[in-house]
mmCIF file of C-alpha atoms and ligand atoms in Angstrom:
data_model
loop_
_atom_site.group_PDB
_atom_site.id
_atom_site.type_symbol
_atom_site.label_atom_id
_atom_site.label_comp_id
_atom_site.label_asym_id
_atom_site.label_seq_id
_atom_site.Cartn_x
_atom_site.Cartn_y
_atom_site.Cartn_z
ATOM 1 C CA MET Q 1 -60.552 21.931 83.880
ATOM 2 C CA SER Q 2 -63.207 20.670 81.516
ATOM 3 C CA ASP Q 3 -63.482 16.897 81.103
ATOM 4 C CA SER Q 4 -64.598 17.363 77.528
ATOM 5 C CA ARG Q 5 -61.088 18.094 76.247
ATOM 6 C CA PRO Q 6 -59.920 15.414 73.858
ATOM 7 C CA THR Q 7 -57.002 13.368 75.221
ATOM 8 C CA HIS Q 8 -56.688 10.548 72.698
ATOM 9 C CA ASP Q 9 -52.991 11.064 72.054
ATOM 10 C CA SER Q 10 -51.271 8.185 70.289
ATOM 11 C CA GLY Q 11 -47.668 9.331 70.105
ATOM 12 C CA GLN Q 12 -47.236 9.869 66.340
ATOM 13 C CA VAL Q 13 -46.100 13.447 65.745
ATOM 14 C CA MET Q 14 -48.402 15.304 63.332
ATOM 15 C CA ILE Q 15 -47.181 18.907 63.719
ATOM 16 C CA GLU Q 16 -43.537 19.683 64.292
ATOM 17 C CA ALA Q 17 -41.702 22.982 64.579
ATOM 18 C CA GLN Q 18 -37.931 22.510 64.687
ATOM 19 C CA ASP Q 19 -35.979 25.653 65.554
ATOM 20 C CA LEU Q 20 -38.352 27.731 63.414
ATOM 21 C CA THR Q 21 -36.967 31.238 63.131
ATOM 22 C CA LYS Q 22 -38.190 34.349 61.342
ATOM 23 C CA HIS Q 23 -36.203 37.545 61.310
ATOM 24 C CA TYR Q 24 -37.357 40.857 59.870
ATOM 25 C CA GLY Q 25 -34.101 42.770 59.665
ATOM 26 C CA ASN Q 26 -32.732 42.667 63.197
ATOM 27 C CA PHE Q 27 -36.119 41.859 64.702
ATOM 28 C CA ALA Q 28 -36.856 38.232 65.634
ATOM 29 C CA ALA Q 29 -40.588 37.578 65.179
ATOM 30 C CA ALA Q 30 -39.840 33.904 65.987
ATOM 31 C CA GLU Q 31 -36.581 32.542 67.414
ATOM 32 C CA LYS Q 32 -35.797 28.820 67.437
ATOM 33 C CA VAL Q 33 -39.394 27.804 68.063
ATOM 34 C CA SER Q 34 -39.628 24.055 68.635
ATOM 35 C CA PHE Q 35 -42.529 21.824 69.643
ATOM 36 C CA GLN Q 36 -44.210 18.599 68.587
ATOM 37 C CA ILE Q 37 -47.934 17.958 68.603
ATOM 38 C CA PRO Q 38 -48.859 14.251 68.665
ATOM 39 C CA LYS Q 39 -51.734 12.758 66.696
ATOM 40 C CA GLY Q 40 -55.118 13.454 68.245
ATOM 41 C CA GLN Q 41 -54.019 16.269 70.520
ATOM 42 C CA VAL Q 42 -55.760 19.646 70.681
ATOM 43 C CA ALA Q 43 -53.046 22.130 71.603
ATOM 44 C CA GLY Q 44 -53.397 25.816 72.357
ATOM 45 C CA PHE Q 45 -50.750 28.189 71.015
ATOM 46 C CA LEU Q 46 -50.977 30.981 73.513
ATOM 47 C CA GLY Q 47 -49.241 34.329 73.780
ATOM 48 C CA PRO Q 48 -49.811 38.073 73.991
ATOM 49 C CA ASN Q 49 -50.511 40.070 70.826
ATOM 50 C CA GLY Q 50 -47.375 40.317 68.719
ATOM 51 C CA ALA Q 51 -45.729 37.299 70.418
ATOM 52 C CA GLY Q 52 -45.154 35.428 67.155
ATOM 53 C CA LYS Q 53 -48.147 33.074 66.940
ATOM 54 C CA SER Q 54 -49.283 33.979 63.394
ATOM 55 C CA THR Q 55 -45.707 34.072 62.136
ATOM 56 C CA THR Q 56 -45.049 30.563 63.483
ATOM 57 C CA MET Q 57 -48.328 29.228 62.103
ATOM 58 C CA LYS Q 58 -47.597 30.677 58.663
ATOM 59 C CA MET Q 59 -44.238 28.897 58.700
ATOM 60 C CA LEU Q 60 -45.878 25.632 59.832
ATOM 61 C CA THR Q 61 -48.350 25.828 56.962
ATOM 62 C CA GLY Q 62 -45.810 26.817 54.302
ATOM 63 C CA TYR Q 63 -47.224 30.307 53.725
ATOM 64 C CA LEU Q 64 -44.063 31.965 55.015
ATOM 65 C CA ALA Q 65 -40.518 30.771 54.412
ATOM 66 C CA PRO Q 66 -38.520 30.588 57.649
ATOM 67 C CA THR Q 67 -35.189 32.357 58.108
ATOM 68 C CA GLY Q 68 -34.062 29.147 59.816
ATOM 69 C CA GLY Q 69 -35.377 25.823 61.062
ATOM 70 C CA SER Q 70 -37.968 23.522 59.560
ATOM 71 C CA ALA Q 71 -41.598 22.467 59.839
ATOM 72 C CA ARG Q 72 -43.227 19.073 59.342
ATOM 73 C CA ILE Q 73 -46.856 18.055 58.914
ATOM 74 C CA GLY Q 74 -47.175 14.297 59.383
ATOM 75 C CA ASN Q 75 -44.154 12.818 57.615
ATOM 76 C CA HIS Q 76 -43.765 15.725 55.218
ATOM 77 C CA ASP Q 77 -41.242 18.520 55.428
ATOM 78 C CA VAL Q 78 -43.208 21.682 54.618
ATOM 79 C CA GLY Q 79 -40.195 23.302 52.933
ATOM 80 C CA THR Q 80 -39.414 20.465 50.520
ATOM 81 C CA ASP Q 81 -42.713 18.578 50.320
ATOM 82 C CA ARG Q 82 -45.301 21.325 50.637
ATOM 83 C CA LEU Q 83 -47.981 19.792 48.393
ATOM 84 C CA GLU Q 84 -48.055 16.507 50.320
ATOM 85 C CA ALA Q 85 -48.064 18.424 53.626
ATOM 86 C CA ALA Q 86 -50.953 20.573 52.346
ATOM 87 C CA LYS Q 87 -53.090 17.482 51.654
ATOM 88 C CA LEU Q 88 -52.971 16.630 55.364
ATOM 89 C CA LEU Q 89 -53.552 20.188 56.477
ATOM 90 C CA GLY Q 90 -56.468 22.545 56.984
ATOM 91 C CA TYR Q 91 -55.514 26.131 57.784
ATOM 92 C CA LEU Q 92 -57.657 28.955 59.057
ATOM 93 C CA PRO Q 93 -55.549 32.092 58.616
ATOM 94 C CA GLU Q 94 -56.222 35.120 60.784
ATOM 95 C CA ASN Q 95 -58.700 37.288 58.845
ATOM 96 C CA GLY Q 96 -58.652 34.552 56.231
ATOM 97 C CA PRO Q 97 -59.008 35.519 52.592
ATOM 98 C CA LEU Q 98 -62.626 34.912 51.702
ATOM 99 C CA TYR Q 99 -64.090 35.777 48.358
ATOM 100 C CA THR Q 100 -66.706 38.313 49.368
ATOM 101 C CA GLU Q 101 -68.470 38.304 45.975
ATOM 102 C CA MET Q 102 -69.145 34.567 46.171
ATOM 103 C CA THR Q 103 -71.630 32.545 48.209
ATOM 104 C CA PRO Q 104 -70.435 29.854 50.650
ATOM 105 C CA ALA Q 105 -71.830 27.303 48.181
ATOM 106 C CA SER Q 106 -69.853 28.547 45.177
ATOM 107 C CA PHE Q 107 -66.713 29.440 47.154
ATOM 108 C CA LEU Q 108 -66.441 26.021 48.785
ATOM 109 C CA LYS Q 109 -67.294 24.147 45.564
ATOM 110 C CA ASN Q 110 -64.589 26.035 43.653
ATOM 111 C CA LEU Q 111 -62.128 25.396 46.439
ATOM 112 C CA GLY Q 112 -62.875 21.665 46.380
ATOM 113 C CA GLU Q 113 -62.164 21.618 42.651
ATOM 114 C CA ALA Q 114 -58.972 23.661 43.111
ATOM 115 C CA ARG Q 115 -57.814 21.146 45.722
ATOM 116 C CA GLY Q 116 -58.305 18.336 43.236
ATOM 117 C CA MET Q 117 -61.212 16.690 45.016
ATOM 118 C CA LYS Q 118 -63.447 14.422 42.936
ATOM 119 C CA ARG Q 119 -66.935 15.707 42.071
ATOM 120 C CA ALA Q 120 -68.756 13.047 44.114
ATOM 121 C CA GLN Q 121 -66.486 13.692 47.079
ATOM 122 C CA ILE Q 122 -67.092 17.451 46.821
ATOM 123 C CA GLU Q 123 -70.879 16.959 46.935
ATOM 124 C CA GLY Q 124 -70.607 14.856 50.082
ATOM 125 C CA ARG Q 125 -68.163 17.188 51.806
ATOM 126 C CA LEU Q 126 -70.224 20.303 50.960
ATOM 127 C CA GLU Q 127 -73.200 18.705 52.668
ATOM 128 C CA TYR Q 128 -71.025 17.750 55.647
ATOM 129 C CA VAL Q 129 -69.400 21.179 56.166
ATOM 130 C CA ALA Q 130 -72.703 23.010 55.655
ATOM 131 C CA ASN Q 131 -74.136 20.987 58.542
ATOM 132 C CA LYS Q 132 -71.022 20.869 60.718
ATOM 133 C CA CYS Q 133 -70.359 24.618 60.444
ATOM 134 C CA ASP Q 134 -74.051 25.514 60.595
ATOM 135 C CA LEU Q 135 -74.003 27.322 57.258
ATOM 136 C CA LYS Q 136 -77.290 26.101 55.744
ATOM 137 C CA SER Q 137 -79.127 29.373 56.433
ATOM 138 C CA VAL Q 138 -76.527 31.454 54.545
ATOM 139 C CA TRP Q 139 -75.512 28.907 51.904
ATOM 140 C CA GLY Q 140 -76.719 31.060 49.001
ATOM 141 C CA LYS Q 141 -75.886 34.504 50.401
ATOM 142 C CA MET Q 142 -72.911 36.657 49.420
ATOM 143 C CA ILE Q 143 -69.999 36.100 51.817
ATOM 144 C CA GLY Q 144 -69.385 39.869 51.931
ATOM 145 C CA LYS Q 145 -72.861 40.341 53.415
ATOM 146 C CA LEU Q 146 -72.430 37.789 56.199
ATOM 147 C CA SER Q 147 -71.737 38.585 59.861
ATOM 148 C CA LYS Q 148 -68.205 38.085 61.185
ATOM 149 C CA GLY Q 149 -69.403 34.915 62.948
ATOM 150 C CA PHE Q 150 -70.706 33.363 59.745
ATOM 151 C CA ARG Q 151 -67.616 34.430 57.788
ATOM 152 C CA GLN Q 152 -65.485 32.705 60.420
ATOM 153 C CA ARG Q 153 -67.615 29.584 59.957
ATOM 154 C CA VAL Q 154 -67.035 29.741 56.201
ATOM 155 C CA GLY Q 155 -63.319 29.965 57.048
ATOM 156 C CA MET Q 156 -63.626 26.858 59.220
ATOM 157 C CA ALA Q 157 -65.566 25.120 56.442
ATOM 158 C CA GLN Q 158 -62.769 25.751 53.925
ATOM 159 C CA ALA Q 159 -60.210 24.490 56.461
ATOM 160 C CA ILE Q 160 -62.006 21.145 56.931
ATOM 161 C CA LEU Q 161 -63.436 20.752 53.408
ATOM 162 C CA HIS Q 162 -60.904 18.159 52.205
ATOM 163 C CA ASP Q 163 -61.150 16.283 55.538
ATOM 164 C CA PRO Q 164 -57.554 16.941 56.614
ATOM 165 C CA GLU Q 165 -56.078 15.118 59.604
ATOM 166 C CA VAL Q 166 -54.396 18.254 60.914
ATOM 167 C CA LEU Q 167 -55.955 21.661 61.597
ATOM 168 C CA ILE Q 168 -54.031 24.854 62.244
ATOM 169 C CA LEU Q 169 -56.433 27.568 63.348
ATOM 170 C CA ASP Q 170 -55.211 31.123 63.842
ATOM 171 C CA GLU Q 171 -57.393 32.934 66.400
ATOM 172 C CA PRO Q 172 -60.570 31.075 65.392
ATOM 173 C CA THR Q 173 -62.786 33.062 67.765
ATOM 174 C CA SER Q 174 -61.259 36.513 67.438
ATOM 175 C CA GLY Q 175 -63.800 39.263 66.892
ATOM 176 C CA LEU Q 176 -66.799 37.033 67.567
ATOM 177 C CA ASP Q 177 -69.586 37.839 69.990
ATOM 178 C CA PRO Q 178 -70.017 35.543 73.037
ATOM 179 C CA ASN Q 179 -72.678 33.364 71.384
ATOM 180 C CA GLN Q 180 -70.578 32.931 68.282
ATOM 181 C CA VAL Q 181 -67.548 32.102 70.442
ATOM 182 C CA VAL Q 182 -69.482 29.274 72.099
ATOM 183 C CA GLY Q 183 -70.528 27.943 68.682
ATOM 184 C CA VAL Q 184 -67.004 27.928 67.261
ATOM 185 C CA ARG Q 185 -65.569 26.372 70.457
ATOM 186 C CA GLU Q 186 -68.149 23.586 70.252
ATOM 187 C CA LEU Q 187 -67.182 23.030 66.633
ATOM 188 C CA ILE Q 188 -63.480 22.795 67.580
ATOM 189 C CA LEU Q 189 -64.258 20.368 70.420
ATOM 190 C CA SER Q 190 -66.201 18.183 68.053
ATOM 191 C CA LEU Q 191 -63.463 18.295 65.387
ATOM 192 C CA GLY Q 192 -60.935 17.501 68.124
ATOM 193 C CA GLU Q 193 -62.532 14.082 68.574
ATOM 194 C CA THR Q 194 -60.856 12.942 65.353
ATOM 195 C CA LYS Q 195 -58.255 15.567 64.356
ATOM 196 C CA THR Q 196 -54.929 16.930 65.533
ATOM 197 C CA ILE Q 197 -55.419 20.640 66.180
ATOM 198 C CA LEU Q 198 -53.164 23.591 66.930
ATOM 199 C CA LEU Q 199 -55.130 26.748 67.628
ATOM 200 C CA SER Q 200 -53.758 30.125 68.516
ATOM 201 C CA THR Q 201 -55.403 32.461 70.938
ATOM 202 C CA HIS Q 202 -54.605 35.079 73.527
ATOM 203 C CA ILE Q 203 -57.611 34.017 75.590
ATOM 204 C CA LEU Q 204 -56.880 31.681 78.506
ATOM 205 C CA GLN Q 205 -60.494 30.576 78.872
ATOM 206 C CA GLU Q 206 -60.333 29.320 75.318
ATOM 207 C CA VAL Q 207 -57.382 27.111 76.128
ATOM 208 C CA ALA Q 208 -59.014 25.892 79.330
ATOM 209 C CA ALA Q 209 -62.181 25.036 77.411
ATOM 210 C CA VAL Q 210 -60.729 23.081 74.495
ATOM 211 C CA CYS Q 211 -56.997 22.302 74.865
ATOM 212 C CA SER Q 212 -55.209 19.541 76.775
ATOM 213 C CA ARG Q 213 -51.827 21.104 76.021
ATOM 214 C CA VAL Q 214 -50.447 24.649 76.032
ATOM 215 C CA VAL Q 215 -47.510 26.053 74.098
ATOM 216 C CA LEU Q 216 -46.870 29.614 75.249
ATOM 217 C CA ILE Q 217 -44.815 32.041 73.174
ATOM 218 C CA ASN Q 218 -43.542 35.454 74.179
ATOM 219 C CA ASN Q 219 -41.303 37.798 72.167
ATOM 220 C CA GLY Q 220 -40.826 35.073 69.555
ATOM 221 C CA ARG Q 221 -39.626 32.439 72.065
ATOM 222 C CA ILE Q 222 -41.349 29.484 73.681
ATOM 223 C CA VAL Q 223 -41.622 30.138 77.419
ATOM 224 C CA PHE Q 224 -43.896 27.248 78.454
ATOM 225 C CA ASP Q 225 -44.894 23.914 76.944
ATOM 226 C CA GLY Q 226 -46.920 21.421 78.923
ATOM 227 C CA PRO Q 227 -50.335 20.101 79.929
ATOM 228 C CA THR Q 228 -52.990 22.787 80.385
ATOM 229 C CA SER Q 229 -53.312 21.765 84.040
ATOM 230 C CA GLU Q 230 -49.644 22.712 84.582
ATOM 231 C CA MET Q 231 -50.401 26.280 83.498
ATOM 232 C CA GLY Q 232 -52.751 26.492 86.446
ATOM 233 C CA GLU Q 233 -55.536 24.691 88.274
ATOM 234 C CA ASN Q 234 -58.102 27.326 87.412
ATOM 235 C CA ALA Q 235 -58.524 30.482 85.327
ATOM 236 C CA GLU Q 236 -57.112 32.675 88.090
ATOM 237 C CA SER Q 237 -53.890 30.707 88.581
ATOM 238 C CA MET Q 238 -53.507 30.408 84.796
ATOM 239 C CA GLU Q 239 -53.740 34.190 84.486
ATOM 240 C CA HIS Q 240 -51.142 34.596 87.209
ATOM 241 C CA ARG Q 241 -48.763 32.179 85.455
ATOM 242 C CA PHE Q 242 -49.386 33.833 82.072
ATOM 243 C CA HIS Q 243 -48.480 37.195 83.554
ATOM 244 C CA GLU Q 244 -45.408 35.720 85.280
ATOM 245 C CA LEU Q 245 -44.147 34.174 82.037
ATOM 246 C CA THR Q 246 -44.904 37.019 79.639
ATOM 247 C CA GLY Q 247 -45.106 40.165 81.717
ATOM 248 C CA ALA Q 248 -48.298 40.861 79.814
ATOM 249 C CA ALA Q 249 -51.747 41.340 81.250
ATOM 250 C CA VAL Q 250 -54.377 38.846 80.196
ATOM 251 C CA VAL Q 251 -56.860 40.423 77.790
HETATM 252 P P1 ADP O 301 -49.152 37.279 67.053
HETATM 253 O O1 ADP O 301 -49.798 36.404 66.026
HETATM 254 O O2 ADP O 301 -48.673 36.518 68.248
HETATM 255 O O3 ADP O 301 -50.026 38.435 67.463
HETATM 256 P P2 ADP O 301 -47.341 37.930 64.894
HETATM 257 O O4 ADP O 301 -46.707 36.635 64.551
HETATM 258 O O5 ADP O 301 -48.411 38.429 63.988
HETATM 259 O O6 ADP O 301 -47.828 37.902 66.425
HETATM 260 O O7 ADP O 301 -46.202 39.037 64.938
HETATM 261 C C1 ADP O 301 -45.002 38.865 65.684
HETATM 262 C C2 ADP O 301 -44.169 40.109 65.562
HETATM 263 O O8 ADP O 301 -43.634 40.181 64.242
HETATM 264 C C3 ADP O 301 -44.957 41.396 65.789
HETATM 265 O O9 ADP O 301 -44.141 42.295 66.507
HETATM 266 C C4 ADP O 301 -45.204 41.895 64.389
HETATM 267 O O10 ADP O 301 -45.320 43.301 64.371
HETATM 268 C C5 ADP O 301 -43.955 41.427 63.658
HETATM 269 N N1 ADP O 301 -44.179 41.199 62.228
HETATM 270 C C6 ADP O 301 -45.094 40.344 61.692
HETATM 271 N N2 ADP O 301 -45.038 40.391 60.343
HETATM 272 C C7 ADP O 301 -44.074 41.298 60.025
HETATM 273 C C8 ADP O 301 -43.529 41.795 58.787
HETATM 274 N N3 ADP O 301 -44.000 41.353 57.612
HETATM 275 N N4 ADP O 301 -42.549 42.709 58.866
HETATM 276 C C9 ADP O 301 -42.084 43.136 60.050
HETATM 277 N N5 ADP O 301 -42.539 42.709 61.257
HETATM 278 C C10 ADP O 301 -43.519 41.800 61.239
#
């Protein structure tokens, strides 16, 4: 396993799923999903396609009301205290809504204003995210004209714009080419030095590269939760365990 994975856990729970359940008719997209991510941890939310990762993340972020259970971000119940939870939270949705007619500069500035950030703070944060997400070269270009890799970076920039303590990233590298994947992984590793992060993926190498903890979901239920090293000593044994626990082949 990589030594670069952040391990500065301090015990305070920053992301909590408590029996989170989502039913669509008789179908359980998520069933009593429970886990706690402590401050400073970078955790991978792993599972085959359709396992319930996005559904759970949408409930954690308040974008989807659960059928049962509850979610907390920091000390805030997402169901009853969503605005306070949102202040602590940056969320990269899968295929995030990006305003294709705007430039990264105008999109992120508007977003800062919509989030109630002060003008001076917005200026500073725009500079920071432009550098951190490597967006300077496309700052004034239409988002709709950008490559998938750059659009994903704009998505990351909006997630971190208000400097949230907690990041929930839904498939942050999906659809990217290998170079772009490396770039986004490096960004996540660097953010993981100071933030609590839950990222979903169906790629084991991703987890091995950036996560100290794995929560594995299959058919809407948690089937493994533990240190990445307990999933397997190397990529091969991790794949074997993944297959054992989910019946699914690793993509
Ligand atoms: P993952 O993110 O792990 O790929 P999802 O959370 O997107 O999985 O989906 C979990 C399951 O719930 C899938 O079988 C999906 O088809 C189903 N599902 C998701 N959203 C809906 C919906 N709005 N109505 C019915 N089924 C849904």
